[in-house]
mmCIF file of C-alpha atoms in Angstrom:
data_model
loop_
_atom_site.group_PDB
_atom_site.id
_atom_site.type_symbol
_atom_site.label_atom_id
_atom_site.label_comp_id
_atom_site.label_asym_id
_atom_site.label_seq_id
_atom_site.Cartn_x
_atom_site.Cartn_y
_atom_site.Cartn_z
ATOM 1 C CA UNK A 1 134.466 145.278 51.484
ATOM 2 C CA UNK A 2 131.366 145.052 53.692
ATOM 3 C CA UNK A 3 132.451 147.974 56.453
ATOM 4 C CA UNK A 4 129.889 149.479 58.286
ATOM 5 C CA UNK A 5 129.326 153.046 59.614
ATOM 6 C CA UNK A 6 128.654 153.263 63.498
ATOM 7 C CA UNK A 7 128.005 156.655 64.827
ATOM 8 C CA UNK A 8 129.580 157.493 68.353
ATOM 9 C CA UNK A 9 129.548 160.506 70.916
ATOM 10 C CA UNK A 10 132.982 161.891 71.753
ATOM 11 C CA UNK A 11 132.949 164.260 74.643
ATOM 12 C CA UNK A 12 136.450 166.306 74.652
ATOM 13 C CA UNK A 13 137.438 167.663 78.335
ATOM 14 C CA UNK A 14 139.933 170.742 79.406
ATOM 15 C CA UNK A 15 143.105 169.372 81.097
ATOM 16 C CA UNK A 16 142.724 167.540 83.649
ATOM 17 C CA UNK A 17 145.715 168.279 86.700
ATOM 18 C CA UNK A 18 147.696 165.062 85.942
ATOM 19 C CA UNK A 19 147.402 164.383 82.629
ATOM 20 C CA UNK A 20 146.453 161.031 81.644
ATOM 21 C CA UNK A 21 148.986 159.008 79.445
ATOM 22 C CA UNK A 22 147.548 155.889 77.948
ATOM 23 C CA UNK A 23 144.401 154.553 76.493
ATOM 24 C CA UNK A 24 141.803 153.241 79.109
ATOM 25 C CA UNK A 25 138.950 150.816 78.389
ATOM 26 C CA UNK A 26 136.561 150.318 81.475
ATOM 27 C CA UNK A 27 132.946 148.936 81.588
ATOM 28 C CA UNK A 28 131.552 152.070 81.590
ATOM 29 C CA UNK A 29 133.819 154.655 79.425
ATOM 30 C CA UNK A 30 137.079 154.630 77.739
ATOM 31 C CA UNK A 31 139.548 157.372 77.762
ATOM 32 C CA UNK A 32 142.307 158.769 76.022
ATOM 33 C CA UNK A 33 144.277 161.938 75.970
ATOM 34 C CA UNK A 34 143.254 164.468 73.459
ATOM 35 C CA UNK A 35 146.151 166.780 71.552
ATOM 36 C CA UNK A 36 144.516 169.988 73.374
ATOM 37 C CA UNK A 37 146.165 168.154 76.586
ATOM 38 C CA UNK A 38 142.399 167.374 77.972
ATOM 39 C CA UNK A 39 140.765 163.652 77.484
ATOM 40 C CA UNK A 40 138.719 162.046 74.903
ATOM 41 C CA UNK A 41 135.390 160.152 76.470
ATOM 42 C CA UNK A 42 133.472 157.998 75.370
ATOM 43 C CA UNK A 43 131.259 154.881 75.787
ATOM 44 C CA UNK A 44 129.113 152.354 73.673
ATOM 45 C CA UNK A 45 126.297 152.294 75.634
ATOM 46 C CA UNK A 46 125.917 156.221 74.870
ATOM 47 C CA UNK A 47 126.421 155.869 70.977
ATOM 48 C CA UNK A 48 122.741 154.812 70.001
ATOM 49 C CA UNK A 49 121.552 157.246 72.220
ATOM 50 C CA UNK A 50 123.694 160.498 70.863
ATOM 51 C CA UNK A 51 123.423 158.921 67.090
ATOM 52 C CA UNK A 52 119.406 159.719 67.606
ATOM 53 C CA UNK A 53 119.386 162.537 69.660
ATOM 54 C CA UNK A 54 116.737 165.441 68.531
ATOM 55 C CA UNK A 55 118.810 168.321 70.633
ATOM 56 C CA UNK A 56 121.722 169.733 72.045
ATOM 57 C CA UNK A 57 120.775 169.421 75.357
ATOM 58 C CA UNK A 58 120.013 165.432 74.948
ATOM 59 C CA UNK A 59 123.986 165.606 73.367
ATOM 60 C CA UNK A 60 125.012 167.755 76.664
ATOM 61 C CA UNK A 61 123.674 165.671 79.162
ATOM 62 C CA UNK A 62 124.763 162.205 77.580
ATOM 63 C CA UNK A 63 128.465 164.079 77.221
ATOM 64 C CA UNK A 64 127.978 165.203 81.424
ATOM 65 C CA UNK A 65 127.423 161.338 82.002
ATOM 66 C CA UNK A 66 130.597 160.531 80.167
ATOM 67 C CA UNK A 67 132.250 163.202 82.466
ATOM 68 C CA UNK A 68 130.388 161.724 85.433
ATOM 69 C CA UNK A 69 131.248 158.012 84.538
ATOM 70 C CA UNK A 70 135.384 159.500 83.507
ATOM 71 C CA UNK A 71 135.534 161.419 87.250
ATOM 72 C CA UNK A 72 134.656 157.635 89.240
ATOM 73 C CA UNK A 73 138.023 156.362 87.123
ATOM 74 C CA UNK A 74 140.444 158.997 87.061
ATOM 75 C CA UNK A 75 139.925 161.261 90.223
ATOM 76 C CA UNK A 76 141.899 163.554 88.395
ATOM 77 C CA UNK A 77 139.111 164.026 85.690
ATOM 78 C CA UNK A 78 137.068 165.127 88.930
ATOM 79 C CA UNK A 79 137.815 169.538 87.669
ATOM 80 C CA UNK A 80 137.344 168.871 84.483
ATOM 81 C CA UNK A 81 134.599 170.555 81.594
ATOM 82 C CA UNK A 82 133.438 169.469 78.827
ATOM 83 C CA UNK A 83 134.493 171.836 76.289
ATOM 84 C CA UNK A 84 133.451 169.937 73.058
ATOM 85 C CA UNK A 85 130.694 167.343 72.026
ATOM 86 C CA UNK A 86 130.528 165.631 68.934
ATOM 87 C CA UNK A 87 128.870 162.627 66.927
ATOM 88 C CA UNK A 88 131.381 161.245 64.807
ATOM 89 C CA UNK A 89 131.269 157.906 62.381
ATOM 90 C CA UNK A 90 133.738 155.152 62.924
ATOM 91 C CA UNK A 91 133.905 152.117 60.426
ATOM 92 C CA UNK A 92 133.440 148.868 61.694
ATOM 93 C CA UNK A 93 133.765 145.321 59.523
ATOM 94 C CA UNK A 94 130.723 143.415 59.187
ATOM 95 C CA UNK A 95 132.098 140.990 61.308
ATOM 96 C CA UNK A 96 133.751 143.543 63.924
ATOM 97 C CA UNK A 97 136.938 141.924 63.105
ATOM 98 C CA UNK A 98 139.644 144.119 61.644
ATOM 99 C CA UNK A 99 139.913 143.992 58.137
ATOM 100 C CA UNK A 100 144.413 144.478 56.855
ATOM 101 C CA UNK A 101 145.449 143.450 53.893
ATOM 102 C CA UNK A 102 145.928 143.618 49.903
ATOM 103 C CA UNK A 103 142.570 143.800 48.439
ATOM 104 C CA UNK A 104 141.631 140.803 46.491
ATOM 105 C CA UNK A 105 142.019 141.147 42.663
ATOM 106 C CA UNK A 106 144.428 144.097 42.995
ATOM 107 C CA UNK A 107 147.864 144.159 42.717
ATOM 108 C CA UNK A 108 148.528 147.396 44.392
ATOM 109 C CA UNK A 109 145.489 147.942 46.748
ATOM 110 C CA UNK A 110 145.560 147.851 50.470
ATOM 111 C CA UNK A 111 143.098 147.846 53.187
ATOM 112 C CA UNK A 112 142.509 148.441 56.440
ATOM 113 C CA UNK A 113 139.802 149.024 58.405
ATOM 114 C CA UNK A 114 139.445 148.881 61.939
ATOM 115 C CA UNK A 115 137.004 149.891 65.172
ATOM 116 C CA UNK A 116 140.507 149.825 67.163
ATOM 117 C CA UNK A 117 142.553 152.137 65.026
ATOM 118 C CA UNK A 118 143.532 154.275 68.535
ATOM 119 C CA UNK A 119 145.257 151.169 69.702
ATOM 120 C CA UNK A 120 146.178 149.472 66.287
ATOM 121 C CA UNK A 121 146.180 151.884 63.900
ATOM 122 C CA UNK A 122 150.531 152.177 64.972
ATOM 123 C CA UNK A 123 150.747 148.237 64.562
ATOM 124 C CA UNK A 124 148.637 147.762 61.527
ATOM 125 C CA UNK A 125 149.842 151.086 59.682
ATOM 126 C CA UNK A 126 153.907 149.393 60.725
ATOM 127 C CA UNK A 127 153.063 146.128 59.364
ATOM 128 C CA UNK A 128 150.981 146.757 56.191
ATOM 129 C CA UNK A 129 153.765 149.175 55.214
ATOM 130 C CA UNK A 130 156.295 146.278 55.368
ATOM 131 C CA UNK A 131 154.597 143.772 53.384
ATOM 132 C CA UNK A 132 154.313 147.282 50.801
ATOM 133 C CA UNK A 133 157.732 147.352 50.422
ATOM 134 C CA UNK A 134 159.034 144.110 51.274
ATOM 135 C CA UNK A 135 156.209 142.057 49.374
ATOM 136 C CA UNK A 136 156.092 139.539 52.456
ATOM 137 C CA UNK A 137 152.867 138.274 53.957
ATOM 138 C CA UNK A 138 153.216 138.967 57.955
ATOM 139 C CA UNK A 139 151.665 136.192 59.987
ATOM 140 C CA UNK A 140 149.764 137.971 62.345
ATOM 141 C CA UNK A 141 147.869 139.392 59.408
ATOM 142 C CA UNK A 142 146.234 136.080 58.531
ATOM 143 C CA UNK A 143 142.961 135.845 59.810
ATOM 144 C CA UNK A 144 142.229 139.709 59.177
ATOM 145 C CA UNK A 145 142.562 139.547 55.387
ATOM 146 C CA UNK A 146 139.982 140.733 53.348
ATOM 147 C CA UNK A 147 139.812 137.474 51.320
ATOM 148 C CA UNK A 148 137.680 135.519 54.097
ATOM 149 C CA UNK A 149 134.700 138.019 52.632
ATOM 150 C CA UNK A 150 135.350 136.513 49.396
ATOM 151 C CA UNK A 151 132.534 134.205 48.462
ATOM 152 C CA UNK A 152 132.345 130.853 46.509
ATOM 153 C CA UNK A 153 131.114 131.337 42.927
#
């Protein structure tokens, strides 16, 4: 399956004072709640950047921007640290379309691979399961099959 690997900067925060509750995408930085109770920032622009950085300070100071960027969206995030900093690897489909589905030429593999797996991963994880045990193709599935990679001979 033709998946890529994109590196990404994740700068982890210590609680904020109202603790934030959902997923937020803005044009600048997304946000999510970490387990530790603090948030999880990111943004794309900053990936490329971090994925090539020769230091800890160049990872420091792209993380502080995150904060910076975070602090203009949620006031809350305003008293916040950065406790943690970290390049990570996400996969991403060569088309940047999710990929869900039995794997072509197996009878009992199944796929999925997604960049959105924070907001889909519940949805996809639900509904793959389902067509597991009940054997029935769901719909909504369709155009995310791995078959479309599947070339003429």
């Amino acid at each position: 399956m033709p998946v890529g690997r994109v590196p990404g900067l994740l700068a982890a925060t210590s609680p904020p004072a109202q603790p934030l509750q959902r997923v937020v995408h803005t044009p600048g930085v997304h946000l999510r709640p970490d387990v530790s109770g603090g948030l999880l920032l990111g943004a794309d622009d900053v990936d490329a950047p971090a994925a090539q950085a020769d230091s800890p300070t160049t990872l420091d100071a792209l993380a502080a921007s995150l904060l910076e960027r975070a602090s203009r969206v949620m006031p809350a995030a305003r008293g916040v640290k950065v406790v943690d900093r970290r390049v990570g690897v996400r996969p991403m489909p060569a088309d940047r379309h999710t990929i869900a589905g039995r794997i072509p030429g197996f009878d009992n593999a199944w796929m999925i691979a997604t960049h959105s797996g924070v907001t889909l991963g519940p949805l996809l994880g639900r509904l793959i399961a389902e067509e597991i045990v009940d054997g029935a193709s769901h719909a909504a599935l369709a155009p995310f099959r791995p078959e479309r990679f599947a070339t003429a001979s």
